[in-house]
Coordinates of C-alpha atoms in Angstrom, one line a residue:
X239 CA -9.4 -0.9 -18.5
X240 CA -10.8 -4.6 -17.9
X241 CA -11.3 -4.4 -14.3
X242 CA -14.2 -1.9 -14.6
X243 CA -14.9 0.5 -11.0
X244 CA -17.5 0.0 -8.8
X245 CA -18.7 -0.4 -4.7
X246 CA -18.1 -3.7 -3.1
X247 CA -20.1 -5.5 -1.0
X248 CA -19.0 -6.2 2.2
X249 CA -16.9 -9.4 2.8
X250 CA -18.8 -12.3 3.1
X251 CA -16.8 -13.5 6.1
X252 CA -17.9 -17.2 5.9
X253 CA -17.1 -17.6 2.3
X254 CA -13.1 -16.3 3.1
X255 CA -13.1 -18.4 6.2
X256 CA -14.0 -21.4 4.5
X257 CA -12.0 -21.3 2.0
X258 CA -9.4 -20.8 4.6
X259 CA -9.9 -23.3 5.9
X260 CA -9.5 -25.8 3.4
X261 CA -6.4 -24.5 1.8
X262 CA -2.6 -25.5 1.8
X263 CA -0.3 -22.3 0.8
X264 CA -1.6 -18.5 2.1
X265 CA -1.0 -15.5 0.7
X266 CA -1.7 -12.2 2.8
X267 CA -0.7 -8.5 1.0
X268 CA -1.3 -5.8 3.6
X269 CA -1.4 -2.2 3.8
X270 CA -0.6 -0.4 6.6
X271 CA -2.1 2.7 7.2
X272 CA -5.7 2.9 7.2
X273 CA -5.6 -1.1 6.2
X274 CA -3.8 -2.0 9.9
X275 CA -3.9 1.2 11.6
X276 CA -6.2 4.1 11.8
X277 CA -4.9 7.5 9.8
X278 CA -4.4 9.7 12.0
X279 CA -3.2 13.4 12.4
X280 CA 0.5 12.5 13.7
X281 CA 1.7 9.9 11.5
X282 CA 3.6 9.1 13.8
X283 CA 0.9 7.7 16.3
X284 CA -0.7 5.2 13.9
X285 CA 1.4 2.4 16.2
X286 CA 0.6 -0.6 16.0
X287 CA -1.0 -1.7 19.8
X288 CA 0.2 -5.0 21.7
X289 CA -3.0 -6.9 20.3
X290 CA -2.3 -6.1 17.1
X291 CA 1.2 -7.8 17.3
X292 CA -0.2 -10.6 19.0
X293 CA -2.7 -11.1 15.9
X294 CA 0.4 -10.3 13.8
X295 CA 2.0 -12.9 14.9
X296 CA 0.1 -16.0 15.3
X297 CA -1.3 -15.5 11.8
X298 CA 1.9 -15.6 10.8
X299 CA 3.5 -18.2 12.4
X300 CA 0.9 -20.2 11.0
X301 CA 2.7 -22.9 8.6
X302 CA 0.6 -22.3 5.5
X303 CA 0.5 -18.7 6.1
X304 CA 3.0 -16.3 3.9
X305 CA 2.4 -12.3 5.1
X306 CA 3.3 -9.3 3.7
X307 CA 3.6 -6.2 4.8
X308 CA 2.8 -3.4 2.3
X309 CA 3.0 0.1 3.1
X310 CA 4.6 3.4 1.9
X311 CA 6.5 4.0 4.9
X312 CA 10.2 3.8 5.4
X313 CA 12.2 1.0 6.7
X314 CA 12.8 2.9 9.8
X315 CA 9.6 3.1 10.8
X316 CA 8.8 -0.2 9.9
X317 CA 11.4 -2.0 11.2
X318 CA 11.0 0.4 14.8
X319 CA 7.2 -1.0 14.8
X320 CA 7.0 -3.9 13.6
X321 CA 10.7 -5.2 12.9
X322 CA 9.6 -7.8 16.2
X323 CA 7.7 -10.0 14.4
X324 CA 10.4 -12.0 11.9
X325 CA 8.0 -14.2 10.1
X326 CA 6.2 -11.4 9.0
X327 CA 7.8 -10.3 5.6
X328 CA 8.3 -6.0 4.9
X329 CA 8.3 -3.3 2.1
X330 CA 8.9 -0.3 2.5
X331 CA 8.3 3.0 0.5
X332 CA 6.1 1.0 -1.5
X333 CA 8.5 -1.7 -2.3
X334 CA 10.9 0.2 -3.3
X335 CA 12.9 -2.1 0.1
X336 CA 12.2 -5.2 1.5
X337 CA 12.7 -7.5 4.4
X338 CA 12.3 -11.2 4.7
X339 CA 10.7 -13.4 6.9
X340 CA 13.1 -14.4 9.0
X341 CA 15.8 -12.3 8.2
X342 CA 17.2 -9.6 10.0
X343 CA 18.6 -7.2 6.7
X344 CA 16.7 -4.7 4.6
X345 CA 17.6 -5.6 0.4
X346 CA 16.8 -2.8 -1.7
X347 CA 15.0 -4.0 -5.5
X348 CA 17.2 -2.4 -7.0
X349 CA 15.4 -0.8 -10.0
X350 CA 17.7 1.8 -12.0
X351 CA 15.4 4.0 -13.0
X352 CA 14.8 4.5 -8.7
X353 CA 18.4 5.8 -8.0
X354 CA 18.1 9.3 -9.8
X355 CA 17.4 11.3 -6.9
X356 CA 18.3 14.5 -9.2
X357 CA 14.7 15.9 -8.9
X358 CA 14.2 15.8 -5.4
X359 CA 15.5 19.9 -5.0
X360 CA 13.4 20.4 -6.6
X361 CA 10.7 19.3 -6.0
X362 CA 11.5 20.0 -2.1
X363 CA 11.8 23.7 -2.8
X364 CA 8.0 23.9 -4.7
X365 CA 7.0 22.2 -1.2
X366 CA 8.9 24.3 0.9
X367 CA 7.1 27.2 0.0
X368 CA 3.4 25.1 0.4
X369 CA 4.1 24.7 3.5
X370 CA 5.0 27.4 4.3
X371 CA 1.5 29.3 3.4
X372 CA -0.4 26.0 4.6
X373 CA 0.4 26.2 8.4
X374 CA -0.1 23.0 9.9
X375 CA 1.3 21.1 7.3
X376 CA 4.9 19.2 6.8
X377 CA 7.4 17.2 4.5
X378 CA 8.3 14.0 5.0
X379 CA 11.4 13.2 2.9
X380 CA 12.3 9.3 1.8
X381 CA 15.1 8.0 0.3
X382 CA 12.7 7.5 -3.5
X383 CA 10.2 9.4 -3.5
X384 CA 8.8 13.2 -0.9
X385 CA 5.2 13.6 0.5
X386 CA 3.6 16.4 1.4
X387 CA 0.4 16.6 4.2
X388 CA -1.5 18.7 4.8
X389 CA -3.6 16.9 6.9
X390 CA -4.2 19.0 10.1
X391 CA -4.1 22.2 8.0
X392 CA -7.8 24.1 7.7
X393 CA -9.9 21.8 5.1
X394 CA -10.0 24.3 2.5
X395 CA -6.8 25.7 2.8
X396 CA -5.2 22.5 2.4
X397 CA -7.2 20.7 -0.7
X398 CA -7.6 24.8 -1.9
X399 CA -3.0 24.9 -2.0
X400 CA -2.8 21.1 -2.6
X401 CA -4.6 21.3 -5.9
X402 CA -2.5 24.8 -6.7
X403 CA 0.6 23.0 -6.0
X404 CA -0.3 19.3 -7.9
X405 CA -0.3 21.6 -10.8
X406 CA 3.1 23.2 -11.0
X407 CA 4.3 20.1 -9.5
X408 CA 3.0 18.5 -12.2
X409 CA 4.2 21.1 -15.2
X410 CA 7.3 20.8 -13.3
X411 CA 8.0 17.5 -13.8
X412 CA 6.6 17.7 -17.7
X413 CA 10.3 19.5 -18.5
X414 CA 12.6 17.0 -16.1
X415 CA 14.4 13.8 -17.8
X416 CA 13.5 11.3 -15.4
X417 CA 9.6 9.7 -15.4
X418 CA 7.8 11.0 -11.9
X419 CA 4.0 10.7 -10.7
X420 CA 2.6 12.8 -8.2
X421 CA -0.2 11.3 -6.0
X422 CA -2.8 12.7 -4.6
X423 CA -2.9 10.5 -0.7
X424 CA -5.2 10.8 2.1
X425 CA -4.7 14.7 2.6
X426 CA -1.3 14.4 0.8
X427 CA 0.2 14.5 -2.3
X428 CA 3.8 12.4 -2.6
X429 CA 5.8 12.4 -5.9
X430 CA 8.0 9.5 -7.3
X431 CA 9.1 7.6 -9.9
X432 CA 6.3 6.8 -11.7
X433 CA 7.3 3.3 -11.6
X434 CA 7.4 3.2 -8.1
X435 CA 4.4 0.9 -6.4
X436 CA 2.9 -1.8 -4.8
X437 CA 1.9 -3.7 -7.5
X438 CA 6.0 -4.2 -7.9
X439 CA 6.4 -6.3 -5.0
X440 CA 3.3 -8.1 -5.8
X441 CA 3.9 -9.2 -8.8
X442 CA 7.2 -10.4 -7.6
X443 CA 5.9 -12.1 -4.7
X444 CA 3.7 -13.6 -6.5
X445 CA 5.4 -15.2 -9.3
X446 CA 7.8 -17.4 -6.7
X447 CA 4.6 -19.1 -6.0
X448 CA 4.4 -22.8 -8.0
X449 CA 7.9 -22.1 -8.6
X450 CA 10.7 -22.3 -5.7
X451 CA 7.2 -23.7 -3.3
X452 CA 3.1 -25.1 -3.5
X453 CA 0.8 -23.4 -5.6
X454 CA -1.5 -20.6 -4.0
X455 CA -4.8 -21.6 -3.6
X456 CA -5.9 -18.5 -0.7
X457 CA -4.8 -14.8 -1.0
X458 CA -6.4 -12.0 1.2
X459 CA -5.4 -8.8 -0.3
X460 CA -6.3 -6.1 1.2
X461 CA -5.9 -1.9 1.3
X462 CA -7.5 1.5 1.6
X463 CA -6.4 4.0 -0.4
X464 CA -6.1 5.3 -4.0
X465 CA -2.4 5.3 -4.1
X466 CA -3.4 1.9 -3.6
X467 CA -5.2 1.6 -6.9
X468 CA -2.9 2.1 -9.8
X469 CA -5.6 0.9 -11.6
X470 CA -8.1 3.5 -10.5
X471 CA -5.7 6.4 -11.3
X472 CA -5.1 4.7 -14.4
X473 CA -8.8 5.1 -15.3
X474 CA -8.9 8.5 -13.9
X475 CA -5.8 10.1 -15.4
X476 CA -5.6 7.8 -18.7
X477 CA -2.0 6.4 -18.2
X478 CA -0.3 3.8 -19.8
X479 CA -1.2 -0.2 -19.2
X480 CA 2.0 -0.6 -17.4
X481 CA 0.2 2.3 -15.1
X482 CA -2.9 -0.3 -15.1
X483 CA -0.8 -2.5 -13.2
X484 CA 0.5 -0.8 -10.7
X485 CA -2.2 -1.1 -7.5
X486 CA -2.5 -4.4 -5.5
X487 CA -5.8 -5.1 -6.4
X488 CA -4.6 -4.7 -10.4
X489 CA -1.4 -6.9 -8.9
X490 CA -2.9 -9.7 -8.3
X491 CA -6.6 -9.0 -11.1
X492 CA -3.8 -9.5 -13.6
X493 CA -1.0 -12.5 -12.5
X494 CA -2.5 -16.2 -13.5
X495 CA -3.7 -17.0 -10.1
X496 CA -7.8 -18.5 -9.9
X497 CA -9.4 -15.7 -9.4
X498 CA -11.7 -16.9 -7.2
X499 CA -9.4 -18.4 -4.7
X500 CA -8.6 -14.5 -4.7
X501 CA -10.2 -11.8 -2.1
X502 CA -8.9 -8.4 -2.2
X503 CA -10.1 -5.9 0.1
X504 CA -11.1 -2.1 0.0
X505 CA -11.3 -0.7 4.1
X506 CA -12.5 2.3 4.3
X507 CA -16.2 4.1 3.4
X508 CA -17.5 1.3 1.7
X509 CA -19.5 3.8 -1.1
X510 CA -15.7 4.4 -2.6
X511 CA -15.4 3.2 -6.1
X512 CA -12.8 0.5 -6.4
X513 CA -11.3 -2.8 -8.1
X514 CA -11.6 -4.2 -5.2
X515 CA -14.3 -7.9 -5.0
X516 CA -15.0 -6.7 -1.2
X517 CA -14.8 -4.3 1.5
X518 CA -14.6 -4.0 5.1
X519 CA -15.8 -0.6 6.7
X520 CA -11.8 0.4 8.5
X521 CA -9.0 -1.1 9.9
X522 CA -10.4 -2.4 13.6
X523 CA -13.0 -4.7 11.4
X524 CA -9.1 -6.1 8.9
X525 CA -8.0 -6.4 12.4
X526 CA -11.2 -9.1 13.8
X527 CA -10.9 -10.5 10.7
X528 CA -7.1 -11.8 11.4
X529 CA -8.0 -12.2 14.2
X530 CA -10.6 -14.7 14.0
X531 CA -8.5 -16.8 11.6
X532 CA -5.8 -16.5 14.3
X533 CA -8.0 -18.7 16.2
X534 CA -8.6 -20.8 13.4
X535 CA -8.8 -24.3 14.2
X536 CA -4.9 -26.0 14.4
X537 CA -3.4 -27.0 11.8
X538 CA -2.1 -31.0 11.1

């Protein structure tokens, strides 16, 4: 691995603000759950407040700013709660679908390997078995992935059953003709195509700069979860090089962007290992940072 895990320092906001004010082409890559909003027991309750919407609207309306929210949520959720932000680009299901800024339609990334969902019935049956014996857990089925959530279950039971469930699924997918991955999220297990990850859309977005627009001279990438850090999964599980490209941070660090112009920020417990350069303790700090940038002097 070319990027080592470490415990990053708290973000130096003065340094970031100075670079922001002296830049001409800015890109914001923002995760949703655990980054822009706190993790809650009911995922449907993780919705933006009116103040959050106002801050995101102010940041995205600045002519030098290009803002993306990249989430594992489905398109319907993002459209319902964030669709009003016309100047923000949205990406759902870890990069499978996108709604570009100032557009109303959602587009598929059209990756052929994602179209085969024949595996879902088998995985669904396994998840249903474990949901039945884990009170308080539930299953979320999206178009390309399936997630079993156990955050509302008794902690010890949820963790024990999730370990057993993960072992079952990993053994099962070895026999399948499609490339699948089972991922430990925050009190959940997700099964999805092995090459479906947020790094795909990040690389696609970054690749467009310098060709169709001015070269980027400020990049702010913030996410919170190990499911966003494919590079961390790669180090732990010894995945191949393709997986090492999968996370948002890895996509930035392996791009041609000037690393001195990029701020990769891990959100959450500041003691957790990450490949990010900086950290912020919680989503409230993220919104405070964006609020400060939104209040920056008017741009010419």
